[in-house]
Coordinates of C-alpha atoms in Angstrom, one line a residue:
Chain A
M1 CA -20.8 -90.2 173.9
S2 CA -23.2 -92.8 172.7
V3 CA -24.0 -95.7 175.0
A4 CA -23.7 -99.0 173.2
C5 CA -26.5 -101.4 173.7
P6 CA -25.1 -104.1 176.0
V7 CA -26.9 -106.9 174.2
C8 CA -25.8 -105.9 170.8
A9 CA -22.2 -105.4 171.9
A10 CA -22.1 -108.9 173.5
V11 CA -23.7 -110.8 170.7
D12 CA -22.2 -111.4 167.2
L13 CA -24.8 -109.9 164.9
A14 CA -25.6 -111.1 161.4
I15 CA -27.9 -108.2 160.7
E16 CA -28.0 -104.9 162.5
A17 CA -30.5 -102.6 160.7
R18 CA -31.7 -99.4 162.4
G19 CA -34.3 -96.9 161.5
V20 CA -34.7 -98.2 157.9
E21 CA -37.1 -96.1 155.9
V22 CA -38.1 -96.9 152.3
L23 CA -40.2 -95.0 149.9
L24 CA -41.7 -96.8 146.9
G25 CA -43.3 -94.3 144.6
D26 CA -45.4 -92.1 146.9
R27 CA -45.9 -94.8 149.5
Q28 CA -43.7 -95.0 152.6
V29 CA -43.4 -98.8 152.8
L30 CA -41.0 -98.9 155.8
R31 CA -41.3 -96.2 158.5
G32 CA -38.2 -96.7 160.6
V33 CA -37.6 -100.4 161.0
D34 CA -35.1 -101.9 163.4
L35 CA -34.0 -105.5 162.6
I36 CA -31.5 -107.2 164.8
V37 CA -30.5 -110.7 164.0
P38 CA -27.9 -112.6 166.0
R39 CA -25.8 -115.2 164.2
G40 CA -27.2 -118.7 163.9
E41 CA -30.9 -117.7 164.3
V42 CA -33.7 -118.5 162.0
V43 CA -35.7 -115.3 161.9
A44 CA -39.1 -115.1 160.3
L45 CA -40.6 -111.8 159.0
I46 CA -44.3 -112.0 159.0
G47 CA -47.1 -109.5 158.3
P48 CA -50.0 -108.9 156.0
N49 CA -49.7 -108.2 152.3
G50 CA -48.0 -104.8 151.7
A51 CA -46.5 -104.8 155.1
G52 CA -43.0 -104.3 153.6
K53 CA -41.5 -107.8 154.4
T54 CA -40.1 -108.2 150.9
T55 CA -39.1 -104.6 150.8
L56 CA -37.2 -104.9 154.0
L57 CA -35.3 -108.0 152.8
R58 CA -34.5 -106.3 149.5
S59 CA -33.4 -103.1 151.1
L60 CA -30.9 -105.1 153.3
I61 CA -29.0 -106.1 150.2
G62 CA -29.3 -102.9 148.3
L63 CA -32.0 -104.0 145.8
V64 CA -34.2 -101.2 147.1
P65 CA -32.7 -97.8 148.0
R66 CA -33.5 -96.6 151.5
T67 CA -34.2 -93.0 152.4
A68 CA -33.0 -93.3 155.9
G69 CA -31.4 -95.8 158.3
R70 CA -28.2 -97.7 158.8
I71 CA -27.5 -101.3 157.9
R72 CA -24.7 -103.5 159.0
L73 CA -24.5 -107.0 157.6
L74 CA -22.1 -109.6 159.1
G75 CA -20.2 -106.9 160.8
E76 CA -19.6 -104.9 157.6
D77 CA -20.9 -101.4 157.0
D78 CA -19.9 -101.7 153.3
L79 CA -22.5 -103.8 151.5
D80 CA -20.0 -104.8 148.7
R81 CA -17.8 -106.5 151.3
A82 CA -20.8 -108.4 152.9
L83 CA -22.5 -109.5 149.7
P84 CA -20.1 -112.4 148.8
R85 CA -21.0 -114.0 152.2
I86 CA -24.8 -113.7 151.6
G87 CA -27.2 -116.0 149.9
Y88 CA -30.4 -114.7 148.5
V89 CA -33.4 -116.6 147.1
P90 CA -35.8 -114.2 145.4
Q91 CA -39.6 -114.4 145.7
R92 CA -39.9 -116.1 142.3
L93 CA -37.5 -116.4 139.5
V94 CA -39.2 -115.3 136.3
V95 CA -37.3 -117.4 133.9
E96 CA -37.3 -116.1 130.4
R97 CA -38.6 -119.1 128.3
N98 CA -36.3 -118.2 125.4
F99 CA -33.2 -118.3 127.6
I100 CA -32.2 -121.9 127.9
L101 CA -29.7 -121.8 130.7
S102 CA -29.5 -125.3 132.1
A103 CA -29.6 -125.8 135.9
R104 CA -25.9 -127.0 135.6
E105 CA -24.8 -123.9 133.8
F106 CA -26.8 -121.7 136.2
L107 CA -25.2 -123.3 139.3
A108 CA -21.8 -123.3 137.7
I109 CA -21.9 -119.4 137.6
R110 CA -21.9 -119.4 141.4
L111 CA -18.5 -121.1 141.8
R112 CA -15.3 -119.5 140.9
R113 CA -13.8 -122.7 139.6
T114 CA -16.7 -123.3 137.2
R115 CA -17.3 -119.8 136.0
G116 CA -15.7 -120.9 132.7
W117 CA -18.4 -123.6 132.4
F118 CA -18.6 -123.0 128.6
W119 CA -15.2 -124.7 128.2
Q120 CA -15.5 -127.4 130.9
S121 CA -17.0 -130.9 130.6
H122 CA -20.2 -131.7 132.5
K123 CA -18.3 -134.2 134.5
S124 CA -15.7 -131.7 135.8
I125 CA -18.4 -129.2 136.6
D126 CA -20.4 -131.7 138.6
A127 CA -17.3 -132.7 140.4
C128 CA -16.9 -129.2 141.7
F129 CA -20.5 -129.1 143.0
G130 CA -19.9 -131.7 145.7
E131 CA -22.4 -133.8 147.5
E132 CA -24.6 -130.9 148.6
L133 CA -26.7 -131.1 145.5
E134 CA -27.6 -134.7 146.1
R135 CA -29.0 -133.8 149.5
L136 CA -31.0 -130.9 148.1
G137 CA -32.5 -133.2 145.4
V138 CA -31.0 -131.1 142.6
S139 CA -28.5 -133.5 141.0
S140 CA -31.2 -135.1 138.8
L141 CA -32.2 -131.7 137.5
L142 CA -28.8 -130.5 136.2
D143 CA -29.5 -131.2 132.5
L144 CA -32.8 -129.4 132.4
P145 CA -33.2 -125.8 131.4
L146 CA -34.3 -123.5 134.3
A147 CA -37.4 -122.6 132.3
A148 CA -38.5 -126.3 132.3
L149 CA -38.4 -126.7 136.0
S150 CA -41.5 -126.8 138.2
G151 CA -41.9 -124.2 141.0
G152 CA -40.6 -126.6 143.7
Q153 CA -37.7 -127.8 141.6
L154 CA -36.7 -124.2 140.7
Q155 CA -36.8 -123.3 144.4
R156 CA -34.4 -126.1 145.2
V157 CA -32.1 -125.1 142.4
L158 CA -32.1 -121.5 143.8
I159 CA -31.4 -122.7 147.3
A160 CA -28.5 -124.8 145.9
F161 CA -27.3 -121.7 144.0
S162 CA -27.1 -119.6 147.2
L163 CA -25.6 -122.4 149.2
L164 CA -22.8 -123.1 146.7
G165 CA -21.5 -119.6 147.6
R166 CA -21.0 -120.9 151.2
P167 CA -23.0 -118.0 152.7
E168 CA -23.0 -117.1 156.3
L169 CA -26.4 -115.4 155.9
L170 CA -29.3 -116.8 153.9
L171 CA -32.2 -114.6 152.9
L172 CA -35.3 -116.3 151.7
D173 CA -38.3 -114.4 150.2
E174 CA -41.6 -116.2 150.4
P175 CA -39.9 -119.6 149.9
T176 CA -43.2 -121.6 149.4
N177 CA -44.6 -119.4 146.7
G178 CA -45.6 -121.6 143.8
V179 CA -44.9 -124.8 145.6
D180 CA -47.7 -127.2 146.1
Q181 CA -48.7 -128.4 149.5
P182 CA -47.0 -131.8 149.6
G183 CA -43.8 -130.2 148.4
E184 CA -43.9 -127.5 151.0
K185 CA -43.2 -129.6 154.1
T186 CA -40.1 -131.1 152.7
F187 CA -38.9 -127.7 151.6
Y188 CA -39.0 -126.4 155.1
E189 CA -37.5 -129.5 156.5
L190 CA -34.8 -128.8 154.0
I191 CA -34.3 -125.3 155.3
G192 CA -34.1 -126.6 158.8
E193 CA -31.6 -129.2 157.8
V194 CA -29.5 -126.7 155.9
H195 CA -29.6 -124.4 158.9
R196 CA -28.4 -127.1 161.3
R197 CA -25.7 -128.4 159.1
H198 CA -24.2 -125.1 157.9
R199 CA -24.9 -123.2 161.1
L200 CA -25.9 -120.2 159.1
T201 CA -28.2 -117.4 159.9
V202 CA -31.5 -117.6 158.0
V203 CA -34.0 -114.8 157.5
L204 CA -37.2 -115.8 155.8
V205 CA -40.2 -113.9 154.7
S206 CA -43.5 -115.8 154.9
H207 CA -47.2 -115.6 154.8
D208 CA -47.5 -119.1 156.2
L209 CA -47.7 -118.9 159.9
S210 CA -47.7 -122.7 160.4
M211 CA -44.4 -122.9 158.7
V212 CA -43.0 -120.0 160.8
Y213 CA -44.2 -121.9 163.9
R214 CA -42.2 -125.0 162.9
Q215 CA -38.9 -123.6 161.7
A216 CA -38.3 -120.1 163.1
T217 CA -36.6 -119.3 166.4
W218 CA -37.5 -115.7 166.4
V219 CA -40.3 -113.7 164.8
Y220 CA -40.6 -110.1 163.6
A221 CA -44.2 -109.0 162.9
L222 CA -44.1 -106.2 160.4
N223 CA -46.5 -103.7 159.2
G224 CA -44.6 -100.7 158.0
V225 CA -43.0 -100.7 161.4
V226 CA -42.0 -103.6 163.6
C227 CA -45.3 -104.3 165.5
C228 CA -43.7 -106.8 167.8
Q229 CA -40.9 -109.3 167.9
G230 CA -39.8 -112.1 170.1
P231 CA -39.4 -115.9 170.4
V232 CA -41.9 -117.8 168.3
D233 CA -44.0 -119.0 171.1
E234 CA -44.5 -115.6 172.6
V235 CA -45.2 -113.7 169.4
M236 CA -47.4 -116.3 167.8
N237 CA -49.6 -116.6 170.9
T238 CA -50.1 -113.1 171.9
D239 CA -52.5 -110.4 170.8
S240 CA -49.6 -108.6 169.2
L241 CA -50.2 -110.5 166.0
K242 CA -53.5 -108.6 165.8
L243 CA -51.5 -105.4 165.8
A244 CA -49.7 -106.6 162.7
Y245 CA -52.6 -108.2 160.9
G246 CA -55.5 -106.2 162.0
T247 CA -58.4 -107.5 164.2
H248 CA -59.7 -110.5 162.3
V249 CA -56.5 -112.6 162.5
S250 CA -56.4 -116.3 162.9
P251 CA -52.9 -117.6 163.3
Y252 CA -53.4 -121.1 161.9
H253 CA -50.6 -123.1 163.3
H254 CA -52.6 -126.4 163.4
Q255 CA -51.6 -127.0 167.0
H256 CA -52.0 -130.7 167.8
V257 CA -55.2 -131.1 165.8
H258 CA -54.1 -134.0 163.7
Chain B
M1 CA -16.2 -115.5 92.4
F2 CA -13.4 -115.7 95.1
T3 CA -11.0 -113.8 92.9
E4 CA -13.1 -110.6 92.8
P5 CA -11.9 -108.2 95.5
F6 CA -15.4 -107.0 96.3
M7 CA -16.5 -110.6 96.9
Q8 CA -13.5 -111.3 99.1
R9 CA -14.5 -108.3 101.2
A10 CA -18.1 -109.3 101.3
L11 CA -17.3 -112.9 102.3
L12 CA -14.9 -111.7 105.0
A13 CA -17.4 -109.3 106.3
A14 CA -20.0 -112.0 106.4
L15 CA -17.5 -114.3 108.1
F16 CA -16.8 -111.7 110.8
L17 CA -20.3 -110.3 111.3
T18 CA -22.5 -113.4 111.4
P19 CA -20.9 -115.1 114.4
L20 CA -20.8 -111.8 116.2
C21 CA -24.5 -111.2 115.5
A22 CA -25.3 -114.9 116.3
L23 CA -23.6 -114.7 119.7
L24 CA -25.3 -111.5 120.7
G25 CA -28.6 -112.8 119.2
V26 CA -28.9 -115.5 121.8
F27 CA -29.0 -112.7 124.4
V28 CA -31.0 -110.3 122.3
T29 CA -33.8 -112.9 121.8
A30 CA -33.8 -113.8 125.5
R31 CA -33.9 -110.2 126.6
R32 CA -36.4 -109.2 124.0
L33 CA -34.1 -106.6 122.4
A34 CA -35.0 -107.4 118.8
F35 CA -37.1 -104.2 118.5
F36 CA -34.3 -102.3 120.2
S37 CA -31.8 -103.3 117.4
D38 CA -34.4 -102.6 114.8
T39 CA -34.9 -99.1 116.1
I40 CA -31.2 -98.5 116.1
S41 CA -30.7 -99.7 112.6
H42 CA -33.5 -97.5 111.3
G43 CA -32.0 -94.6 113.1
T44 CA -28.9 -94.8 111.0
L45 CA -30.8 -93.9 107.9
A46 CA -31.0 -90.3 109.2
G47 CA -27.2 -90.4 109.6
V48 CA -26.9 -91.5 105.9
A49 CA -29.3 -88.7 104.8
L50 CA -27.4 -86.1 106.8
A51 CA -24.0 -87.3 105.4
F52 CA -25.3 -86.9 101.9
W53 CA -26.8 -83.5 102.8
W54 CA -23.4 -82.3 103.9
G55 CA -21.9 -83.8 100.8
W56 CA -19.9 -86.7 102.4
S57 CA -19.6 -89.7 100.1
D58 CA -18.9 -92.2 102.9
P59 CA -21.7 -92.2 105.5
T60 CA -20.1 -94.7 107.9
V61 CA -19.1 -92.3 110.6
P62 CA -22.5 -90.5 110.8
M63 CA -24.2 -93.9 110.7
V64 CA -22.3 -95.1 113.8
L65 CA -22.9 -91.8 115.5
F66 CA -26.6 -91.9 114.8
S67 CA -26.9 -95.5 116.0
L68 CA -25.3 -94.5 119.3
L69 CA -27.5 -91.4 119.5
M70 CA -30.6 -93.6 119.1
A71 CA -29.4 -96.1 121.7
A72 CA -28.7 -93.2 124.1
A73 CA -32.1 -91.7 123.4
I74 CA -33.9 -95.0 124.1
L75 CA -32.1 -95.6 127.4
W76 CA -32.5 -92.0 128.5
L77 CA -36.2 -91.9 127.8
K78 CA -36.6 -95.3 129.5
E79 CA -35.1 -94.0 132.7
H80 CA -36.5 -90.5 132.8
T81 CA -40.1 -91.0 131.6
E82 CA -42.9 -93.3 132.5
L83 CA -43.3 -94.4 128.8
L84 CA -43.1 -98.1 127.9
T85 CA -40.1 -99.1 126.0
D86 CA -42.2 -100.2 123.0
T87 CA -43.7 -96.7 122.8
I88 CA -40.3 -95.0 123.0
M89 CA -38.9 -97.1 120.3
A90 CA -41.9 -96.8 117.9
L91 CA -41.6 -93.0 118.4
L92 CA -37.9 -92.9 117.7
L93 CA -38.0 -95.3 114.8
S94 CA -40.8 -93.5 112.9
G95 CA -39.3 -90.1 113.8
S96 CA -35.8 -90.9 112.5
V97 CA -37.1 -92.6 109.3
S98 CA -39.4 -89.7 108.6
L99 CA -36.5 -87.2 109.0
A100 CA -34.3 -89.3 106.8
M101 CA -36.9 -89.6 104.0
I102 CA -37.7 -85.8 104.1
L103 CA -34.0 -85.1 103.7
F104 CA -33.7 -87.6 100.9
S105 CA -36.6 -86.0 99.1
F106 CA -34.4 -82.8 98.9
L107 CA -31.4 -84.7 97.6
K108 CA -32.8 -85.8 94.2
S109 CA -29.5 -87.2 93.0
Y110 CA -29.2 -89.6 95.9
R111 CA -32.7 -91.2 95.7
G112 CA -31.4 -94.5 94.4
E113 CA -29.1 -94.7 97.3
V114 CA -31.9 -95.3 99.8
H115 CA -32.6 -98.7 98.4
R116 CA -29.0 -99.8 98.8
F117 CA -29.0 -98.9 102.5
L118 CA -32.4 -100.4 103.2
F119 CA -31.5 -103.9 101.8
G120 CA -27.7 -104.0 101.9
D121 CA -25.2 -103.8 99.1
I122 CA -22.4 -106.2 98.6
L123 CA -20.4 -103.6 96.7
A124 CA -20.6 -101.2 99.5
V125 CA -18.5 -103.2 101.9
G126 CA -15.1 -101.4 102.0
A127 CA -11.8 -102.7 103.2
G128 CA -12.0 -100.4 106.2
E129 CA -15.4 -101.9 107.2
V130 CA -14.0 -105.5 106.9
V131 CA -11.2 -104.6 109.3
A132 CA -13.6 -102.9 111.7
A133 CA -15.8 -105.9 111.6
G134 CA -12.9 -108.2 112.4
V135 CA -11.7 -106.0 115.3
L136 CA -15.2 -105.8 116.6
L137 CA -15.6 -109.6 116.5
A138 CA -12.3 -110.2 118.2
V139 CA -13.0 -107.7 121.0
V140 CA -16.7 -108.5 121.6
G141 CA -16.1 -112.3 121.2
T142 CA -13.3 -112.2 123.8
G143 CA -15.3 -109.9 126.1
L144 CA -18.4 -112.0 125.8
F145 CA -16.8 -115.3 126.7
Y146 CA -14.8 -113.6 129.4
R147 CA -18.0 -112.2 131.0
L148 CA -20.3 -115.1 129.9
S149 CA -21.2 -116.1 133.4
D150 CA -22.1 -112.5 134.4
L151 CA -24.1 -111.9 131.3
S152 CA -26.0 -115.2 131.7
L153 CA -26.9 -114.4 135.3
V154 CA -28.0 -110.9 134.5
T155 CA -30.2 -112.3 131.7
A156 CA -31.6 -115.0 133.9
Q157 CA -32.3 -112.8 137.0
E158 CA -30.9 -109.4 137.7
D159 CA -31.5 -109.4 141.4
L160 CA -29.4 -112.5 141.9
A161 CA -26.7 -111.0 139.7
H162 CA -26.7 -108.0 142.0
V163 CA -26.3 -110.1 145.0
C164 CA -23.5 -112.0 143.4
G165 CA -21.6 -108.7 143.1
I166 CA -22.2 -108.1 139.4
R167 CA -22.6 -104.4 138.4
V168 CA -25.9 -105.0 136.6
R169 CA -26.5 -101.5 135.3
R170 CA -23.0 -101.2 133.9
L171 CA -23.2 -104.6 132.2
N172 CA -26.5 -103.7 130.6
Y173 CA -25.2 -100.4 129.2
L174 CA -22.1 -102.2 127.9
F175 CA -24.3 -104.8 126.2
S176 CA -26.4 -102.1 124.6
L177 CA -23.3 -100.3 123.4
V178 CA -21.8 -103.5 121.9
L179 CA -25.2 -104.4 120.3
T180 CA -25.5 -100.9 118.8
L181 CA -22.0 -101.0 117.3
T182 CA -22.6 -104.4 115.9
V183 CA -25.9 -103.4 114.3
A184 CA -24.3 -100.3 112.8
M185 CA -21.4 -102.3 111.3
S186 CA -23.7 -104.9 109.8
I187 CA -25.9 -102.5 107.9
R188 CA -23.8 -102.2 104.8
L189 CA -24.0 -105.9 104.2
M190 CA -27.5 -106.6 105.5
G191 CA -29.4 -103.4 105.1
I192 CA -31.3 -101.4 107.6
I193 CA -34.5 -103.4 107.4
L194 CA -32.9 -106.8 107.6
V195 CA -30.0 -106.3 110.0
S196 CA -31.9 -107.5 113.1
S197 CA -32.8 -110.8 111.3
L198 CA -29.1 -111.6 111.6
L199 CA -29.5 -111.4 115.4
V200 CA -32.8 -113.2 115.7
I201 CA -33.0 -116.0 113.1
P202 CA -29.7 -117.9 113.9
A203 CA -30.6 -117.8 117.6
A204 CA -34.1 -118.9 116.9
A205 CA -33.0 -121.8 114.6
A206 CA -30.4 -123.0 117.1
R207 CA -33.0 -122.7 119.9
N208 CA -35.0 -125.5 118.3
L209 CA -32.3 -128.1 118.8
S210 CA -30.6 -126.9 122.0
R211 CA -31.0 -128.1 125.6
N212 CA -28.6 -125.7 127.2
L213 CA -26.9 -122.4 126.7
R214 CA -23.6 -123.8 125.4
Q215 CA -25.4 -125.7 122.6
H216 CA -27.5 -122.6 121.9
L217 CA -24.4 -120.4 121.5
V218 CA -22.5 -122.9 119.4
G219 CA -25.5 -123.7 117.2
S220 CA -26.4 -120.1 116.7
V221 CA -22.9 -119.3 115.5
G222 CA -23.0 -122.3 113.2
V223 CA -26.3 -121.3 111.7
G224 CA -25.1 -117.7 111.4
V225 CA -21.9 -118.4 109.6
L226 CA -23.4 -121.0 107.4
S227 CA -26.2 -118.7 106.2
G228 CA -23.9 -115.7 106.0
L229 CA -21.4 -117.4 103.7
S230 CA -23.9 -119.4 101.6
G231 CA -26.2 -116.4 101.3
T232 CA -23.4 -114.1 100.1
M233 CA -22.2 -116.7 97.5
L234 CA -25.8 -117.3 96.4
S235 CA -26.4 -113.6 96.0
Y236 CA -23.4 -113.5 93.7
E237 CA -24.6 -116.5 91.6
L238 CA -28.2 -115.3 91.4
D239 CA -27.2 -111.6 91.1
A240 CA -29.7 -111.0 93.9
P241 CA -29.4 -108.5 96.8
C242 CA -27.1 -109.8 99.5
G243 CA -29.1 -109.1 102.7
P244 CA -32.3 -110.8 101.6
T245 CA -30.4 -113.8 100.3
I246 CA -28.6 -114.3 103.6
V247 CA -32.0 -113.9 105.4
M248 CA -33.5 -116.6 103.2
A249 CA -30.6 -118.9 103.8
A250 CA -31.0 -118.4 107.6
I251 CA -34.8 -119.0 107.4
S252 CA -34.1 -122.2 105.5
C253 CA -31.9 -123.3 108.4
F254 CA -34.7 -122.3 110.8
V255 CA -37.2 -124.4 109.0
M256 CA -34.9 -127.4 108.9
T257 CA -34.2 -127.2 112.7
L258 CA -37.9 -126.8 113.3
V259 CA -38.7 -130.0 111.3
V260 CA -35.8 -131.9 113.0
S261 CA -36.9 -130.8 116.4
G262 CA -40.5 -131.7 115.5
L263 CA -39.5 -135.2 114.4
A264 CA -37.3 -135.7 117.5
G265 CA -40.2 -134.5 119.7
R266 CA -42.6 -136.9 118.0
R267 CA -40.1 -139.7 118.6
F268 CA -39.8 -138.8 122.3
K269 CA -43.6 -138.6 122.6
G270 CA -43.9 -142.0 121.0
M271 CA -41.4 -143.4 123.5
R272 CA -43.2 -141.9 126.4
H273 CA -46.5 -143.5 125.2
S274 CA -45.0 -146.9 124.7
A275 CA -43.3 -146.8 128.1

């Protein structure tokens, strides 16, 4: 008889991934990764380039096939049953310039009531979106084609897209990629706000340790395997980061320098 | 001109095929599948040659079969080799055309036929083809609007589509199948060489004046039907080949939308400067 982990049994888990192995080409990107995320946490995946952060995120939702391991999302073993309750923001949306899907049409796809957007008036579509878009700063972008949006604007639209589905779990891949520095802070404030208001679980992949320091409650340092994990203060201040990043690491979290 | 049965058939075929191609064209241009449709249409020439080789007078069935064969070959090679899609298609296109031309060289009595298939023949559109085009338009048009959200999302971003529970692979195969059948059905009217222009030009013309996908789809269908019908009638009046006349009509539309969008753009720019 297997003995259940007392912690896991007691806590409601958003993600329970064990022994995940992924092979991309000839390279074993993930070599047995365990990722346990209780509901309501903001968990950051950090690590150097090629550490498998993005791959781990993508393998969770079946975008990358795994060669071994078991994944349970939101208490479901069957990915198809969990997917409708998950929001995903990909690393960057490469928008085909020839495809002029407007932000309104794109967002309408996410809602059951507006999936027939072709036959609906803009007014009735916007009425279905609710006030959330205003808070996300997206409502002024609805008429623009996705291809015309700047990196930061597009990221907001993508967040809005995933939030419209009322997810319980939000997966963000390198959310500040392509966003300029002034835009970045507000973006993370946005994530924090969304997390507090919707009480959803957030897993984000990031290079930016200062951001991790501000927003995450728990950190996984990854480099093919989980090098270390723990509350932000512990992980970010120990030598364990060196394990993940190598020896010449400088976790720049701008502590009280300003 | 409207009393002649062959003209009625040609106009009906144009009326059914142009909106179909125009709708698909919006996605063909966005997904860069113009070369894919070109390869498939050229592949049908080998079907024509084989049909004549076997002594069949109506090559429609072998043409459809060969178009499906070409599509399957492209998709199979894409998945099972490291070759780039461009390379695969160039290989299949030149291979199938070469095979067809060698076969035609043995069939001396059919040599004049090649031209009719390359550039389309208004007289070649039979009643059966008109019915098939109508059915295809009804089925594909309904299916496309029923799955418009799914298709749009897959075109914009496949990973997001997957997360939204869309069967991306199945939808892509289905789209390829529909595109292949549409191309095969349009060849008698447009000709092998020009058929993909019916997909590309209306979408490109409408693109100049559209600001969202709905406008793009509506505009593309409008340009397609307009150039299809006017081109067919013009080809009758001028006694010119049908396919090229339709293409020229569509290109006229494209130039007009380009000029209009240029003028509108200049006006907007002027407004911005004065502001």
